[in-house]
Short mmCIF file of C-alpha atoms in Angstrom, two decimals:
data_model
loop_
_atom_site.label_atom_id
_atom_site.label_comp_id
_atom_site.label_asym_id
_atom_site.label_seq_id
_atom_site.Cartn_x
_atom_site.Cartn_y
_atom_site.Cartn_z
CA UNK A 1 2.23 -34.61 41.98
CA UNK A 2 5.61 -32.92 42.24
CA UNK A 3 6.50 -30.55 39.38
CA UNK A 4 9.70 -28.61 38.73
CA UNK A 5 9.02 -25.37 36.85
CA UNK A 6 11.94 -23.76 35.05
CA UNK A 7 12.25 -20.85 32.63
CA UNK A 8 14.46 -18.25 30.97
CA UNK A 9 17.50 -20.44 30.45
CA UNK A 10 18.78 -17.99 27.82
CA UNK A 11 21.35 -20.26 26.19
CA UNK A 12 23.24 -20.86 29.45
CA UNK A 13 24.03 -24.56 29.35
CA UNK A 14 26.16 -24.53 32.52
CA UNK A 15 23.27 -23.18 34.59
CA UNK A 16 20.89 -25.71 33.01
CA UNK A 17 23.13 -28.72 33.69
CA UNK A 18 23.58 -27.67 37.30
CA UNK A 19 19.85 -27.04 37.73
CA UNK A 20 18.83 -30.40 36.29
CA UNK A 21 21.18 -32.10 38.74
CA UNK A 22 19.37 -30.35 41.58
CA UNK A 23 15.98 -31.30 40.12
CA UNK A 24 17.05 -34.95 39.88
CA UNK A 25 17.81 -34.90 43.61
CA UNK A 26 14.29 -33.56 44.23
CA UNK A 27 12.80 -36.63 42.50
CA UNK A 28 10.04 -34.72 40.71
CA UNK A 29 7.36 -36.35 38.61
CA UNK A 30 7.80 -33.97 35.70
CA UNK A 31 9.55 -30.80 34.54
CA UNK A 32 7.81 -27.93 32.76
CA UNK A 33 9.76 -25.15 31.02
CA UNK A 34 8.12 -21.76 30.46
CA UNK A 35 10.31 -20.76 27.54
CA UNK A 36 13.14 -18.44 26.55
CA UNK A 37 15.56 -21.25 25.92
CA UNK A 38 17.67 -18.96 23.73
CA UNK A 39 18.87 -15.37 23.51
CA UNK A 40 21.70 -13.54 25.32
CA UNK A 41 23.85 -16.60 26.10
CA UNK A 42 26.29 -18.51 23.86
CA UNK A 43 24.81 -22.05 23.97
CA UNK A 44 21.42 -22.05 22.18
CA UNK A 45 21.87 -25.41 20.43
CA UNK A 46 23.23 -27.15 23.51
CA UNK A 47 20.34 -25.93 25.68
CA UNK A 48 17.65 -26.98 23.20
CA UNK A 49 19.31 -30.36 22.69
CA UNK A 50 19.30 -30.95 26.43
CA UNK A 51 15.64 -29.94 26.78
CA UNK A 52 14.71 -32.25 23.90
CA UNK A 53 16.83 -35.13 25.19
CA UNK A 54 15.15 -34.95 28.59
CA UNK A 55 11.68 -34.74 26.94
CA UNK A 56 10.87 -31.65 29.00
CA UNK A 57 7.41 -30.21 28.37
CA UNK A 58 8.00 -26.69 27.10
CA UNK A 59 6.17 -23.57 25.94
CA UNK A 60 7.60 -20.74 23.86
CA UNK A 61 9.06 -17.54 25.29
CA UNK A 62 9.22 -14.06 23.79
CA UNK A 63 12.91 -14.33 22.86
CA UNK A 64 12.31 -17.74 21.30
CA UNK A 65 9.54 -16.19 19.20
CA UNK A 66 11.70 -13.28 18.06
CA UNK A 67 14.51 -15.65 17.08
CA UNK A 68 12.03 -17.71 15.03
CA UNK A 69 10.78 -14.50 13.37
CA UNK A 70 14.28 -13.03 13.06
CA UNK A 71 12.71 -9.71 14.03
CA UNK A 72 12.22 -7.50 17.09
CA UNK A 73 8.69 -8.85 17.28
CA UNK A 74 8.66 -9.57 21.01
CA UNK A 75 11.92 -8.07 22.31
CA UNK A 76 13.12 -4.49 22.66
CA UNK A 77 15.42 -3.03 20.03
CA UNK A 78 18.42 -2.33 22.28
CA UNK A 79 22.18 -2.38 21.62
CA UNK A 80 22.47 -5.73 23.41
CA UNK A 81 19.64 -7.28 21.38
CA UNK A 82 21.15 -5.80 18.23
CA UNK A 83 24.03 -8.15 18.94
CA UNK A 84 22.19 -11.07 20.54
CA UNK A 85 19.32 -11.55 18.09
CA UNK A 86 21.32 -11.89 14.84
CA UNK A 87 24.05 -13.88 16.64
CA UNK A 88 21.49 -16.39 17.91
CA UNK A 89 19.65 -16.60 14.58
CA UNK A 90 22.93 -17.35 12.81
CA UNK A 91 24.11 -19.85 15.43
CA UNK A 92 20.86 -21.80 15.77
CA UNK A 93 20.56 -25.04 13.84
CA UNK A 94 17.50 -25.33 11.61
CA UNK A 95 16.12 -28.33 13.48
CA UNK A 96 16.25 -26.33 16.70
CA UNK A 97 14.60 -23.30 15.11
CA UNK A 98 11.75 -25.56 14.00
CA UNK A 99 11.51 -26.96 17.51
CA UNK A 100 11.03 -23.44 18.89
CA UNK A 101 8.58 -22.53 16.14
CA UNK A 102 6.32 -25.46 17.01
CA UNK A 103 6.17 -24.92 20.77
CA UNK A 104 2.76 -23.89 22.19
CA UNK A 105 2.39 -20.47 23.79
CA UNK A 106 0.40 -21.65 26.83
CA UNK A 107 -0.33 -24.84 28.72
CA UNK A 108 -3.27 -25.74 30.97
CA UNK A 109 -3.25 -28.71 33.35
CA UNK A 110 -5.84 -29.96 35.82
CA UNK A 111 -4.22 -31.60 38.84
CA UNK A 112 -5.93 -32.56 42.10
CA UNK A 113 -8.98 -30.42 41.26
CA UNK A 114 -6.81 -27.38 40.55
CA UNK A 115 -6.65 -25.66 37.16
CA UNK A 116 -3.08 -24.54 36.41
CA UNK A 117 -2.33 -22.08 33.61
CA UNK A 118 1.30 -21.95 32.46
CA UNK A 119 2.42 -18.91 30.41
CA UNK A 120 5.68 -17.15 29.64
CA UNK A 121 4.68 -13.52 30.10
CA UNK A 122 0.94 -13.27 30.70
CA UNK A 123 -2.18 -15.03 29.37
CA UNK A 124 -2.66 -12.11 26.95
CA UNK A 125 0.88 -11.19 25.88
CA UNK A 126 3.97 -13.34 25.66
CA UNK A 127 6.15 -10.31 26.49
CA UNK A 128 4.10 -8.78 29.34
CA UNK A 129 5.83 -8.43 32.70
CA UNK A 130 3.74 -9.72 35.60
CA UNK A 131 5.47 -8.61 38.79
CA UNK A 132 3.71 -9.90 41.89
CA UNK A 133 2.74 -6.43 43.14
CA UNK A 134 1.96 -4.92 39.74
CA UNK A 135 -1.46 -3.42 39.01
CA UNK A 136 -1.60 -5.36 35.75
CA UNK A 137 -0.94 -8.56 37.66
CA UNK A 138 -3.98 -7.95 39.86
CA UNK A 139 -6.08 -7.33 36.77
CA UNK A 140 -4.86 -10.54 35.13
CA UNK A 141 -5.46 -12.60 38.27
CA UNK A 142 -9.01 -11.24 38.53
CA UNK A 143 -9.69 -12.03 34.88
CA UNK A 144 -8.57 -15.66 34.71
CA UNK A 145 -10.79 -18.59 35.63
CA UNK A 146 -7.85 -20.82 36.60
CA UNK A 147 -6.84 -21.46 40.19
CA UNK A 148 -3.11 -20.97 39.63
CA UNK A 149 -1.15 -18.81 37.18
CA UNK A 150 2.47 -19.82 36.65
CA UNK A 151 4.57 -17.36 34.66
CA UNK A 152 8.16 -16.21 34.14
CA UNK A 153 9.72 -13.56 31.81
CA UNK A 154 10.57 -11.08 34.60
CA UNK A 155 13.55 -13.19 35.77
CA UNK A 156 12.38 -12.41 39.32
CA UNK A 157 10.82 -15.30 41.25
CA UNK A 158 7.87 -14.85 43.55
CA UNK A 159 4.52 -16.07 44.82
CA UNK A 160 1.39 -14.26 45.96
CA UNK A 161 -2.15 -15.17 46.94
CA UNK A 162 -4.95 -13.29 45.20
CA UNK A 163 -8.00 -14.26 47.26
CA UNK A 164 -8.74 -17.79 46.03
CA UNK A 165 -6.08 -17.75 43.28
CA UNK A 166 -2.30 -18.10 43.34
CA UNK A 167 0.36 -16.28 41.30
CA UNK A 168 3.74 -17.98 40.87
CA UNK A 169 6.81 -16.75 39.00
CA UNK A 170 9.62 -19.28 38.64
CA UNK A 171 12.36 -16.71 37.95
CA UNK A 172 15.28 -17.48 35.63
CA UNK A 173 17.64 -20.40 35.24
CA UNK A 174 20.32 -18.71 33.16
CA UNK A 175 20.06 -14.92 33.45
CA UNK A 176 18.67 -13.88 36.84
CA UNK A 177 17.75 -10.36 37.89
CA UNK A 178 17.96 -10.92 41.65
CA UNK A 179 21.29 -9.18 42.20
CA UNK A 180 23.14 -12.51 42.30
CA UNK A 181 24.30 -14.83 39.49
CA UNK A 182 22.20 -17.72 40.84
CA UNK A 183 19.53 -19.82 39.13
CA UNK A 184 16.00 -19.90 40.49
CA UNK A 185 13.19 -22.33 39.84
CA UNK A 186 9.97 -23.54 41.45
CA UNK A 187 8.96 -26.85 43.00
CA UNK A 188 5.18 -27.27 43.00
CA UNK A 189 3.72 -30.10 45.04
CA UNK A 190 -0.01 -30.74 44.57
CA UNK A 191 -2.23 -33.43 46.03
CA UNK A 192 -5.87 -33.74 47.07
CA UNK A 193 -4.79 -34.73 50.57
CA UNK A 194 -2.25 -31.95 51.29
CA UNK A 195 -3.34 -29.20 48.88
CA UNK A 196 -0.63 -27.18 47.16
CA UNK A 197 2.85 -26.37 48.41
CA UNK A 198 5.14 -23.93 46.57
CA UNK A 199 8.89 -23.71 47.02
CA UNK A 200 11.17 -21.25 45.20
CA UNK A 201 14.71 -22.60 45.07
CA UNK A 202 17.86 -20.58 44.46
CA UNK A 203 21.05 -22.41 43.57
CA UNK A 204 24.52 -21.27 42.59
CA UNK A 205 26.47 -22.52 39.58
CA UNK A 206 29.90 -21.99 38.04
CA UNK A 207 28.93 -18.73 36.30
CA UNK A 208 32.55 -17.88 35.53
CA UNK A 209 32.49 -20.60 32.87
CA UNK A 210 29.84 -18.81 30.82
CA UNK A 211 31.60 -15.49 31.38
CA UNK A 212 34.75 -17.04 29.91
CA UNK A 213 32.86 -18.39 26.87
CA UNK A 214 31.15 -15.06 26.21
CA UNK A 215 34.42 -13.18 26.56
CA UNK A 216 36.14 -15.50 24.06
CA UNK A 217 33.28 -14.95 21.61
CA UNK A 218 33.54 -11.16 21.97
CA UNK A 219 30.08 -10.69 23.46
CA UNK A 220 29.31 -7.12 24.62
CA UNK A 221 30.78 -6.26 28.01
CA UNK A 222 27.41 -5.07 29.34
CA UNK A 223 25.83 -8.42 28.46
CA UNK A 224 28.60 -10.40 30.12
CA UNK A 225 28.32 -8.28 33.27
CA UNK A 226 24.58 -8.99 33.52
CA UNK A 227 25.37 -12.70 33.84
CA UNK A 228 28.03 -11.92 36.46
CA UNK A 229 26.01 -9.64 38.73
CA UNK A 230 22.46 -10.91 38.23
CA UNK A 231 21.13 -7.54 37.14
CA UNK A 232 19.45 -6.19 33.98
#
């Protein structure tokens, strides 16, 4: 089975359109989204509509949860979020808010005798950062009974073997933190015959289009720059 794993679109419809075109070329069996459809970017309704229209299996991210709550429940109270959270809450259509509110927080699949656990942050906390070399990541990997943990939230893609278990982070579609304004996602190929193959893909998109939209909407300069340079 060939699965495309995407996450952290962050209301960037241009990156999502471009990414889905690449996924279509890959001829995957299914797409799974690990959340954070909204927040930071200017296209929350367009992104959710596209996810719904494509019937993409999706779990909820920490920014999605905070937008549903209309509180700093799972995001930091920073100057950028002081702009982004209320802007997104106001912009989001009610039907799309309800869509986010009803998304599950985790997903478990059994494929080719492998147990796959899909989360946004970690199995314990939706807003926990699991970097591949982090001490907390080792603890989490030792604690789970699943064969594979697939997460996101850090916006930094990666893969690491932990003895007989595998950690995968799909990175970010719409707001990367890799020092480049490129989208990243994961292709996971699993079969009983060939085992499991993991590919992290990085693709460019016309990021100047979202920069133009954000500038016209008077988004904070620091937020716009983060989309341009692929940094926090």
